[in-house]
């Protein structure tokens, strides 16, 4: 693939969640600041054309304040394919999750503990301290400011979430907290995927075909270096993964303060580690978090670019549930994507 100029693409637009009943999920996401936006549906044949699933689907798009990315789409399938990833380990190929900024991590932890005490299906990790930026900075406990985040994971049958709370630093374009929301959370700031590719060849697709920029690359997390990473991703002694973050073209490769939410985080595990393959449980038609979407300003140009790449199972451009021109494909790393036409970013 040849290097090309980036097209008009913003941060990841939606996390799509397969459900059997939208009402409980609407009530759940309202606590995080989301509200009902558009509602639409596709017939079984139309869903088959766009998503490869011959089942009628009714979808509800959930907005968050004035955000143009990091939204939720609840997809109510008449006939779902399977129960999805449920509460399976995060350490599998095909895994998808959503990360959100909060101003009140302890409130979320309190509810996670209450849910577990009530024997509800939930799994969570304790909030762990992590230094994300300027790791070489020398700490001065009880004298200087502690600069970093507390982060925790929360798994439920239909949702796979990571939450973080910042301390003593700010990123103006990376998450806008709704202070009126019960959990004081932003829109989804970044989404993640697990792959195995020692050559990094599959990463070129996101850079050269989709026109994203590598905001962070080859950031290593080991069992020994990160307690949060160890617990969230089930790392064993000696194991590691490497993170590459893709941002929309308005961000910067060198200035961390210019980071924008809507990022895609790809975690690469070395091929020497045995990982399960759950791609068939994280595609449209499955329950739970099963699809990410991007909006682009020239979908015809993106369609031709994706057709010329090594992506697979590329559909034609057809209207989605909301009447938006869209097409889907499977990226070289095995993940299913849908692109949506947008007049402007």
XYZ file of N, CA and C in Angstrom, residues 103-226:
372
model
N -15.254 11.689 36.554
C -14.788 12.526 37.662
C -15.080 11.874 39.008
N -15.634 10.653 38.988
C -16.052 10.008 40.249
C -15.919 8.497 40.131
N -14.685 8.015 40.091
C -14.439 6.590 39.914
C -14.973 5.777 41.086
N -14.915 6.322 42.275
C -15.369 5.575 43.450
C -16.867 5.306 43.406
N -17.633 6.199 42.827
C -19.072 5.967 42.704
C -19.347 4.743 41.836
N -18.589 4.615 40.748
C -18.738 3.445 39.878
C -18.319 2.180 40.622
N -17.211 2.264 41.354
C -16.753 1.114 42.138
C -17.794 0.705 43.175
N -18.409 1.687 43.839
C -19.432 1.367 44.833
C -20.564 0.550 44.219
N -20.991 0.933 43.037
C -22.089 0.222 42.390
C -21.645 -1.154 41.898
N -20.404 -1.264 41.459
C -19.894 -2.575 41.051
C -19.874 -3.535 42.236
N -19.452 -3.043 43.394
C -19.425 -3.892 44.593
C -20.842 -4.264 45.024
N -21.764 -3.305 44.956
C -23.157 -3.598 45.303
C -23.753 -4.634 44.350
N -23.433 -4.518 43.069
C -23.954 -5.468 42.075
C -23.431 -6.873 42.350
N -22.162 -6.968 42.694
C -21.597 -8.277 43.000
C -22.218 -8.855 44.272
N -22.443 -8.014 45.270
C -23.077 -8.476 46.510
C -24.500 -8.958 46.272
N -25.154 -8.372 45.261
C -26.516 -8.770 44.915
C -26.539 -9.958 43.960
N -25.374 -10.561 43.729
C -25.239 -11.731 42.850
C -25.620 -11.432 41.407
N -25.441 -10.193 40.974
C -25.634 -9.847 39.582
C -24.385 -10.235 38.792
N -24.535 -10.526 37.501
C -23.369 -10.914 36.700
C -22.468 -9.706 36.433
N -21.387 -9.599 37.159
C -20.469 -8.479 37.023
C -19.076 -8.920 37.442
N -18.088 -8.392 36.762
C -16.692 -8.620 37.116
C -15.989 -7.273 37.032
N -15.149 -6.957 38.010
C -14.477 -5.657 37.998
C -13.102 -5.778 38.632
N -12.278 -4.793 38.338
C -10.968 -4.701 38.970
C -10.950 -3.474 39.875
N -10.083 -3.489 40.858
C -9.928 -2.334 41.733
C -9.274 -1.187 40.969
N -9.611 0.051 41.302
C -8.974 1.195 40.629
C -7.471 1.216 40.923
N -6.680 1.141 39.873
C -5.221 1.093 40.034
C -4.588 2.370 39.519
N -3.530 2.795 40.175
C -2.803 3.995 39.795
C -1.899 3.701 38.606
N -1.963 4.561 37.586
C -1.137 4.412 36.402
C -0.601 5.774 35.984
N 0.663 5.821 35.615
C 1.254 7.016 35.011
C 1.231 6.802 33.500
N 0.451 7.626 32.792
C 0.257 7.434 31.357
C 1.282 8.212 30.548
N 1.460 9.487 30.896
C 2.382 10.355 30.166
C 3.563 10.717 31.067
N 4.697 11.007 30.425
C 5.902 11.437 31.144
C 6.261 10.456 32.256
N 6.397 9.200 31.855
C 6.702 8.156 32.828
C 8.073 8.354 33.482
N 8.955 9.127 32.829
C 10.298 9.333 33.375
C 10.314 10.406 34.472
N 9.215 11.121 34.607
C 9.149 12.192 35.605
C 9.338 11.606 37.001
N 10.223 12.213 37.777
C 10.508 11.721 39.115
C 9.397 12.129 40.083
N 8.802 11.163 40.748
C 7.722 11.443 41.698
C 8.287 12.051 42.975
N 7.497 12.927 43.601
C 7.865 13.526 44.890
C 6.683 13.334 45.835
N 6.512 12.132 46.377
C 5.346 11.831 47.220
C 5.187 12.801 48.378
N 3.959 13.253 48.564
C 3.570 14.157 49.647
C 4.146 15.567 49.502
N 4.852 15.813 48.406
C 5.404 17.151 48.150
C 4.920 17.667 46.801
N 5.255 16.931 45.745
C 4.820 17.329 44.410
C 3.511 16.669 44.036
N 2.885 17.190 42.980
C 1.621 16.632 42.501
C 1.828 15.237 41.918
N 0.906 14.334 42.209
C 0.906 13.002 41.600
C 0.141 13.100 40.282
N 0.824 12.878 39.180
C 0.241 13.070 37.856
C -0.024 11.702 37.224
N -1.276 11.368 37.025
C -1.613 10.079 36.424
C -3.102 9.836 36.462
N -3.490 8.568 36.392
C -4.900 8.202 36.391
C -5.132 7.033 37.337
N -6.362 6.902 37.783
C -6.860 5.672 38.380
C -7.766 5.040 37.338
N -7.605 3.749 37.082
C -8.452 3.104 36.085
C -8.920 1.740 36.577
N -10.102 1.361 36.122
C -10.689 0.083 36.501
C -11.491 -0.478 35.334
N -11.679 -1.778 35.345
C -12.473 -2.478 34.332
C -13.790 -2.908 34.940
N -14.833 -2.903 34.118
C -16.142 -3.393 34.530
C -16.725 -4.222 33.390
N -16.890 -5.514 33.629
C -17.482 -6.410 32.632
C -18.868 -6.827 33.082
N -19.823 -6.747 32.144
C -21.165 -7.268 32.329
C -21.537 -8.006 31.046
N -22.604 -8.778 31.046
C -22.891 -9.597 29.870
C -22.965 -8.832 28.547
N -23.427 -7.568 28.574
C -23.565 -6.807 27.334
C -22.577 -5.659 27.209
N -21.822 -5.379 28.249
C -20.923 -4.225 28.223
C -19.543 -4.593 28.741
N -18.535 -4.036 28.078
C -17.130 -4.244 28.448
C -16.518 -2.846 28.521
N -16.359 -2.351 29.757
C -15.982 -0.963 29.956
C -14.723 -0.825 30.794
N -13.948 0.214 30.474
C -12.833 0.644 31.300
C -13.080 2.116 31.637
N -12.877 2.487 32.878
C -13.070 3.865 33.335
C -11.748 4.398 33.873
N -11.511 5.694 33.656
C -10.324 6.316 34.233
C -10.659 7.703 34.752
N -9.956 8.079 35.810
C -10.088 9.409 36.397
C -8.720 10.059 36.397
N -8.642 11.286 35.870
C -7.371 12.004 35.788
C -7.031 12.713 37.099
N -5.729 12.848 37.329
C -5.253 13.616 38.464
C -4.106 14.520 38.024
N -4.319 15.812 38.161
C -3.288 16.834 37.984
C -2.759 16.975 36.563
N -3.592 16.694 35.584
C -3.269 17.064 34.208
C -4.577 17.135 33.431
N -4.546 17.800 32.294
C -5.752 17.980 31.486
C -5.428 17.795 30.012
N -6.386 17.231 29.281
C -6.335 17.136 27.821
C -7.647 17.739 27.317
N -7.623 18.949 26.793
C -8.866 19.676 26.508
C -9.787 19.009 25.504
N -9.242 18.218 24.583
C -10.072 17.592 23.547
C -10.250 16.097 23.754
N -9.979 15.629 24.972
C -10.030 14.186 25.230
C -11.066 13.887 26.305
N -12.328 13.941 25.886
C -13.416 13.633 26.797
C -14.001 14.871 27.431
N -15.332 14.998 27.356
C -16.050 16.120 27.968
C -17.049 15.540 28.967
N -16.781 15.711 30.232
C -17.592 15.113 31.288
C -18.927 15.828 31.422
N -19.983 15.053 31.516
C -21.310 15.584 31.832
C -21.438 15.599 33.351
N -21.300 16.768 33.942
C -21.337 16.878 35.404
C -22.713 16.561 35.967
N -23.741 16.586 35.123
C -25.094 16.271 35.584
C -25.405 14.780 35.520
N -24.544 14.011 34.871
C -24.763 12.568 34.783
C -24.510 11.932 36.143
N -25.237 10.893 36.465
C -25.102 10.246 37.766
C -23.672 9.804 38.039
N -23.008 9.246 37.000
C -21.643 8.776 37.183
C -20.587 9.805 36.759
N -21.020 11.012 36.383
C -20.099 12.092 35.999
C -19.068 11.599 34.984
N -19.572 11.202 33.827
C -18.725 10.610 32.803
C -18.807 11.384 31.499
N -17.792 11.184 30.660
C -17.739 11.769 29.330
C -18.349 10.798 28.324
N -18.371 11.217 27.069
C -18.613 10.257 26.005
C -17.471 9.232 26.017
N -17.605 8.162 25.285
C -16.522 7.173 25.210
C -15.301 7.846 24.584
N -14.180 7.784 25.266
C -12.987 8.472 24.785
C -12.135 7.616 23.861
N -12.068 6.315 24.117
C -11.336 5.457 23.195
C -11.853 4.028 23.275
N -11.616 3.313 22.192
C -12.084 1.948 22.039
C -10.873 1.064 21.784
N -10.976 -0.190 22.163
C -9.818 -1.058 22.045
C -10.093 -2.353 21.307
N -9.001 -2.958 20.805
C -9.054 -4.254 20.138
C -7.763 -5.011 20.451
N -7.838 -6.330 20.375
C -6.691 -7.213 20.607
C -6.314 -7.894 19.294
N -5.028 -7.838 18.938
C -4.572 -8.563 17.759
C -3.259 -9.278 18.089
N -2.824 -10.126 17.164
C -1.479 -10.721 17.194
C -0.874 -10.529 15.820
N 0.163 -9.717 15.742
C 0.832 -9.438 14.469
C 2.225 -8.917 14.772
N 3.191 -9.806 14.835
C 4.554 -9.399 15.168
C 5.153 -8.478 14.106
N 4.646 -8.559 12.875
C 5.193 -7.748 11.781
C 4.621 -6.331 11.760
N 3.467 -6.114 12.418
C 2.756 -4.837 12.422
C 2.170 -4.477 11.058
N 2.154 -5.408 10.126
C 1.652 -5.112 8.787
C 0.185 -4.702 8.793
N -0.623 -5.343 9.623
C -2.054 -5.037 9.607
C -2.346 -3.623 10.118
N -1.412 -3.043 10.875
C -1.619 -1.684 11.363
C -1.622 -0.666 10.226
N -0.950 -0.995 9.118
C -0.870 -0.066 7.999
C -2.245 0.263 7.441
N -3.189 -0.656 7.573
C -4.531 -0.425 7.041
C -5.147 0.829 7.652
N -5.012 1.006 8.947
C -5.656 2.131 9.624
C -4.975 3.456 9.278
N -3.696 3.382 9.001
C -2.933 4.580 8.676
C -3.053 4.945 7.204
N -2.832 3.985 6.320
C -2.739 4.276 4.899
C -4.081 4.223 4.180
N -4.989 3.398 4.648
C -6.289 3.278 3.989
C -7.330 4.189 4.644
N -7.436 4.130 5.966
C -8.429 4.963 6.647
C -7.941 6.387 6.898
N -6.640 6.636 6.799
C -6.137 7.991 6.941
C -5.995 8.467 8.373
N -5.881 7.543 9.340
C -5.666 7.924 10.735
C -4.178 8.153 10.975
N -3.841 8.768 12.108
C -2.429 8.971 12.436
C -2.070 8.138 13.659
N -0.833 7.700 13.703
C -0.354 6.962 14.874
C 0.050 7.966 15.945
N -0.834 8.148 16.903
C -0.562 9.116 17.960
C 0.430 8.560 18.979
N 0.344 7.271 19.235
C 1.290 6.591 20.115
C 1.606 5.253 19.472
N 2.847 4.799 19.622
C 3.217 3.549 18.956
C 4.245 2.799 19.795
N 4.091 1.490 19.808
C 5.041 0.605 20.493
C 5.204 0.942 21.974
N 4.108 1.281 22.622
C 4.126 1.523 24.062
C 3.915 0.185 24.756
N 4.921 -0.275 25.486
C 4.912 -1.628 26.033
C 4.330 -1.672 27.446
N 3.477 -2.663 27.669
C 2.941 -2.942 28.996
C 3.295 -4.377 29.347
N 3.913 -4.573 30.502
C 4.310 -5.912 30.926
C 3.614 -6.277 32.231
N 3.651 -7.541 32.553
C 3.127 -8.016 33.834
C 3.799 -7.269 34.981
N 5.089 -7.035 34.840
C 5.859 -6.430 35.916
C 5.653 -4.918 36.005
N 5.327 -4.256 34.884
C 5.311 -2.794 34.870
C 3.968 -2.170 35.190
N 2.882 -2.931 35.075
C 1.557 -2.318 35.210
C 0.603 -3.252 35.934
